[in-house]
Short mmCIF file of C-alpha atoms and ligand atoms in Angstrom, two decimals:
data_model
loop_
_atom_site.label_atom_id
_atom_site.label_comp_id
_atom_site.label_asym_id
_atom_site.label_seq_id
_atom_site.Cartn_x
_atom_site.Cartn_y
_atom_site.Cartn_z
CA UNK G 1 0.00 0.00 0.00
CA UNK G 2 2.85 2.39 0.78
CA UNK G 3 6.60 2.43 0.84
CA UNK G 4 6.83 3.42 4.48
CA UNK G 5 8.25 1.42 7.39
CA UNK G 6 6.50 1.70 10.74
CA UNK G 7 8.01 0.55 14.02
CA UNK G 8 6.10 -0.78 17.02
CA UNK G 9 7.70 -0.32 20.43
CA UNK G 10 7.92 -3.89 21.67
CA UNK G 11 8.93 -3.59 25.33
CA UNK G 12 5.67 -4.78 26.86
CA UNK G 13 1.97 -4.91 26.07
CA UNK G 14 -0.04 -5.32 22.86
CA UNK G 15 2.69 -4.85 20.24
CA UNK G 16 2.12 -8.08 18.29
CA UNK G 17 -1.47 -7.07 17.52
CA UNK G 18 -0.32 -3.73 16.06
CA UNK G 19 2.30 -5.51 13.94
CA UNK G 20 -0.38 -7.82 12.57
CA UNK G 21 -2.71 -4.97 11.61
CA UNK G 22 0.05 -2.99 9.90
CA UNK G 23 0.94 -6.09 7.88
CA UNK G 24 -2.70 -6.57 6.95
CA UNK G 25 -2.52 -3.08 5.43
CA UNK G 26 0.56 -4.11 3.45
CA UNK G 27 2.89 -1.89 5.48
CA UNK G 28 6.43 -2.94 6.39
CA UNK G 29 6.44 -3.18 10.18
CA UNK G 30 9.33 -3.69 12.60
CA UNK G 31 9.50 -4.33 16.34
CA UNK G 32 11.61 -1.79 18.21
CA UNK G 33 13.53 -2.75 21.36
CA UNK G 34 16.82 -0.88 20.93
CA UNK G 35 17.56 2.78 20.16
CA UNK G 36 19.21 1.93 16.84
CA UNK G 37 16.04 0.18 15.69
CA UNK G 38 14.42 3.62 15.39
CA UNK G 39 16.83 4.45 12.57
CA UNK G 40 15.18 4.52 9.17
CA UNK G 41 11.62 4.33 10.48
CA UNK G 42 8.94 6.62 9.07
CA UNK G 43 6.52 6.23 11.98
CA UNK G 44 6.26 4.63 15.41
CA UNK G 45 3.43 3.07 17.42
CA UNK G 46 3.65 2.92 21.22
CA UNK G 47 1.19 0.21 22.26
CA UNK G 48 -1.07 -0.26 25.26
CA UNK G 49 0.03 -2.23 28.26
CA UNK G 50 1.13 -0.82 31.56
CA UNK G 51 2.74 2.59 31.40
CA UNK G 52 4.82 2.22 34.58
CA UNK G 53 6.32 -1.09 33.40
CA UNK G 54 6.91 0.24 29.91
CA UNK G 55 8.62 3.33 31.34
CA UNK G 56 10.88 1.20 33.55
CA UNK G 57 11.91 -1.06 30.68
CA UNK G 58 12.49 1.94 28.39
CA UNK G 59 14.76 3.48 31.02
CA UNK G 60 16.68 0.25 31.50
CA UNK G 61 17.17 -0.23 27.77
CA UNK G 62 18.33 3.34 27.16
CA UNK G 63 15.31 4.26 25.08
CA UNK G 64 13.99 7.32 26.92
CA UNK G 65 16.24 9.95 25.33
CA UNK G 66 16.05 8.40 21.84
CA UNK G 67 12.23 8.32 22.08
CA UNK G 68 12.12 11.94 23.25
CA UNK G 69 14.40 12.91 20.38
CA UNK G 70 12.20 10.94 17.96
CA UNK G 71 9.00 12.73 19.04
CA UNK G 72 10.83 16.06 19.40
CA UNK G 73 11.93 15.79 15.76
CA UNK G 74 8.27 15.73 14.70
CA UNK G 75 8.23 12.11 13.56
CA UNK G 76 4.76 10.54 13.26
CA UNK G 77 3.92 8.72 16.48
CA UNK G 78 0.75 6.98 17.66
CA UNK G 79 0.22 6.05 21.29
CA UNK G 80 -2.59 3.69 22.28
CA UNK G 81 -3.68 3.58 25.93
CA UNK G 82 -0.44 3.29 27.97
CA UNK G 83 1.33 4.69 24.89
CA UNK G 84 -0.94 7.73 25.02
CA UNK G 85 -0.01 8.24 28.69
CA UNK G 86 3.71 8.16 27.85
CA UNK G 87 3.26 10.76 25.09
CA UNK G 88 1.25 13.21 27.20
CA UNK G 89 2.92 16.33 28.58
CA UNK G 90 0.98 16.13 31.84
CA UNK G 91 -0.39 13.12 33.72
CA UNK G 92 -2.61 12.88 36.77
CA UNK G 93 -3.62 9.85 38.82
CA UNK G 94 -0.24 8.25 38.39
CA UNK G 95 1.99 6.34 40.72
CA UNK G 96 5.32 7.81 41.73
CA UNK G 97 7.59 8.06 38.71
CA UNK G 98 7.23 9.70 35.37
CA UNK G 99 4.57 8.06 33.29
CA UNK G 100 4.41 11.16 31.12
CA UNK G 101 7.86 10.00 30.26
CA UNK G 102 8.27 10.92 26.61
CA UNK G 103 5.88 13.86 26.27
CA UNK G 104 5.35 15.97 23.16
CA UNK G 105 1.55 15.87 23.19
CA UNK G 106 0.15 19.00 24.84
CA UNK G 107 -2.61 17.35 26.87
CA UNK G 108 -3.38 16.39 30.44
CA UNK G 109 -4.07 12.68 30.74
CA UNK G 110 -5.65 10.94 33.70
CA UNK G 111 -3.94 7.59 33.81
CA UNK G 112 -6.73 5.43 35.14
CA UNK G 113 -9.68 7.67 34.40
CA UNK G 114 -12.09 4.88 33.53
CA UNK G 115 -10.35 2.37 35.74
CA UNK G 116 -11.90 4.11 38.71
CA UNK G 117 -15.35 3.30 37.40
CA UNK G 118 -15.05 -0.08 35.80
CA UNK G 119 -12.00 -2.04 34.65
CA UNK G 120 -12.93 -2.62 31.04
CA UNK G 121 -15.80 -1.72 28.76
CA UNK G 122 -16.65 -1.29 25.11
CA UNK G 123 -18.34 1.65 23.42
CA UNK G 124 -19.32 2.77 19.94
CA UNK G 125 -17.72 6.11 19.11
CA UNK G 126 -18.69 8.58 16.42
CA UNK G 127 -15.45 9.61 14.76
CA UNK G 128 -15.98 12.17 11.95
CA UNK G 129 -12.37 11.72 10.80
CA UNK G 130 -13.07 8.03 10.08
CA UNK G 131 -16.61 8.36 8.74
CA UNK G 132 -19.37 5.76 9.12
CA UNK G 133 -19.95 3.35 10.75
CA UNK G 134 -19.11 4.32 14.37
CA UNK G 135 -15.94 2.80 15.79
CA UNK G 136 -16.30 -0.05 18.25
CA UNK G 137 -13.74 0.80 20.93
CA UNK G 138 -12.30 -1.50 23.61
CA UNK G 139 -11.24 0.28 26.81
CA UNK G 140 -9.03 -1.59 29.30
CA UNK G 141 -8.19 0.27 32.55
CA UNK G 142 -8.21 3.17 30.17
CA UNK G 143 -6.87 6.68 30.55
CA UNK G 144 -8.72 9.78 29.30
CA UNK G 145 -7.65 13.22 28.24
CA UNK G 146 -9.07 15.85 30.58
CA UNK G 147 -7.39 18.92 29.09
CA UNK G 148 -5.99 19.84 25.67
CA UNK G 149 -3.59 22.57 24.63
CA UNK G 150 -3.64 24.66 21.47
CA UNK G 151 -3.36 22.69 18.25
CA UNK G 152 -4.79 19.48 19.69
CA UNK G 153 -7.79 18.22 17.75
CA UNK G 154 -10.27 15.95 19.53
CA UNK G 155 -11.18 13.09 17.17
CA UNK G 156 -13.52 11.31 19.59
CA UNK G 157 -14.94 11.95 23.01
CA UNK G 158 -17.01 10.04 25.51
CA UNK G 159 -19.35 11.02 28.32
CA UNK G 160 -18.68 9.04 31.49
CA UNK G 161 -21.13 7.76 34.10
CA UNK G 162 -20.88 11.06 35.98
CA UNK G 163 -21.88 13.06 32.88
CA UNK G 164 -18.34 14.34 32.31
CA UNK G 165 -17.18 14.48 28.69
CA UNK G 166 -13.53 13.58 28.10
CA UNK G 167 -11.41 13.14 24.98
CA UNK G 168 -10.49 9.56 24.05
CA UNK G 169 -8.81 10.15 20.67
CA UNK G 170 -6.78 13.20 19.65
CA UNK G 171 -4.41 14.32 16.94
CA UNK G 172 -1.81 17.03 17.24
CA UNK G 173 0.29 17.47 14.11
CA UNK G 174 2.23 14.21 13.67
CA UNK G 175 0.99 12.71 16.97
CA UNK G 176 -2.08 10.49 17.22
CA UNK G 177 -3.32 9.20 20.59
CA UNK G 178 -6.17 6.85 21.44
CA UNK G 179 -7.26 5.82 24.95
CA UNK G 180 -8.65 2.53 23.65
CA UNK G 181 -7.25 -0.44 21.69
CA UNK G 182 -8.02 -0.47 17.94
CA UNK G 183 -5.54 -3.36 17.63
CA UNK G 184 -7.90 -5.60 19.59
CA UNK G 185 -10.69 -5.22 17.01
CA UNK G 186 -10.68 -6.05 13.31
CA UNK G 187 -11.38 -2.46 12.26
CA UNK G 188 -8.32 -1.28 10.34
CA UNK G 189 -9.44 2.36 9.99
CA UNK G 190 -7.24 3.78 12.81
CA UNK G 191 -4.17 2.03 11.43
CA UNK G 192 -5.04 3.27 7.93
CA UNK G 193 -5.36 6.82 9.32
CA UNK G 194 -1.94 6.58 10.94
CA UNK G 195 -0.39 5.15 7.78
CA UNK G 196 -1.82 8.15 5.89
CA UNK G 197 -0.25 10.50 8.46
CA UNK G 198 3.09 8.75 8.00
CA UNK G 199 2.86 8.73 4.21
CA UNK G 200 1.96 12.42 4.07
CA UNK G 201 4.77 13.34 6.44
CA UNK G 202 7.20 11.22 4.41
CA UNK G 203 6.26 13.11 1.24
CA UNK G 204 7.33 16.45 2.81
N1 LIG Y 1 -4.00 2.64 32.76
C1 LIG Y 1 -2.94 1.83 32.25
C2 LIG Y 1 -1.57 2.42 32.58
O1 LIG Y 1 -1.43 3.20 33.41
C3 LIG Y 1 -3.02 1.69 30.75
C4 LIG Y 1 -3.83 0.50 30.44
C5 LIG Y 1 -3.71 0.01 29.02
O2 LIG Y 1 -2.78 0.34 28.27
N2 LIG Y 1 -4.63 -0.84 28.65
O3 LIG Y 1 -0.61 2.05 32.01
#
């Protein structure tokens, strides 16, 4: 489908599922565990899992600075769930230690926003950027975005049990973030959207 190569950070969590979906779209995909494996990539996915564990492994494997440099250079990056937490500039509801470890996305994320209410749930989201039909989204101890800075576009939001509306998918320039797990469904539209972001950025 495209000549781009997309990496999936493979320290912990749901990386294999992202790899599979990229390959279904005909994209060259590569697991990333070492800093040098970022070289030559056109885009990067940071999967869901557990943000504290992922942060600890990234620190141990010397990936924190390279990942910050990657995002800081404006390379296309998509964080799902724990990956979204790591990309956020500000995090609340976190354990000691920096889960907003990489940063670059000007939002405030609440790490276990929905986890306080119910561990896991599924919801159908209206996402104008993806068109019809609505997206079936799987939330697992999911975070939510409670505040967005300038230049952050909300792609999908959700109203919680308390009547509070929070963002669950956003895009800011080359960064895409989703609070849920598109890689656990068979809907390829989020991956196709990210591949488009990568392809367009590659053409610059
Ligand atoms: N709330 C979890 C965390 O803090 C994220 C859960 C997930 O990625 N499914 O890492």
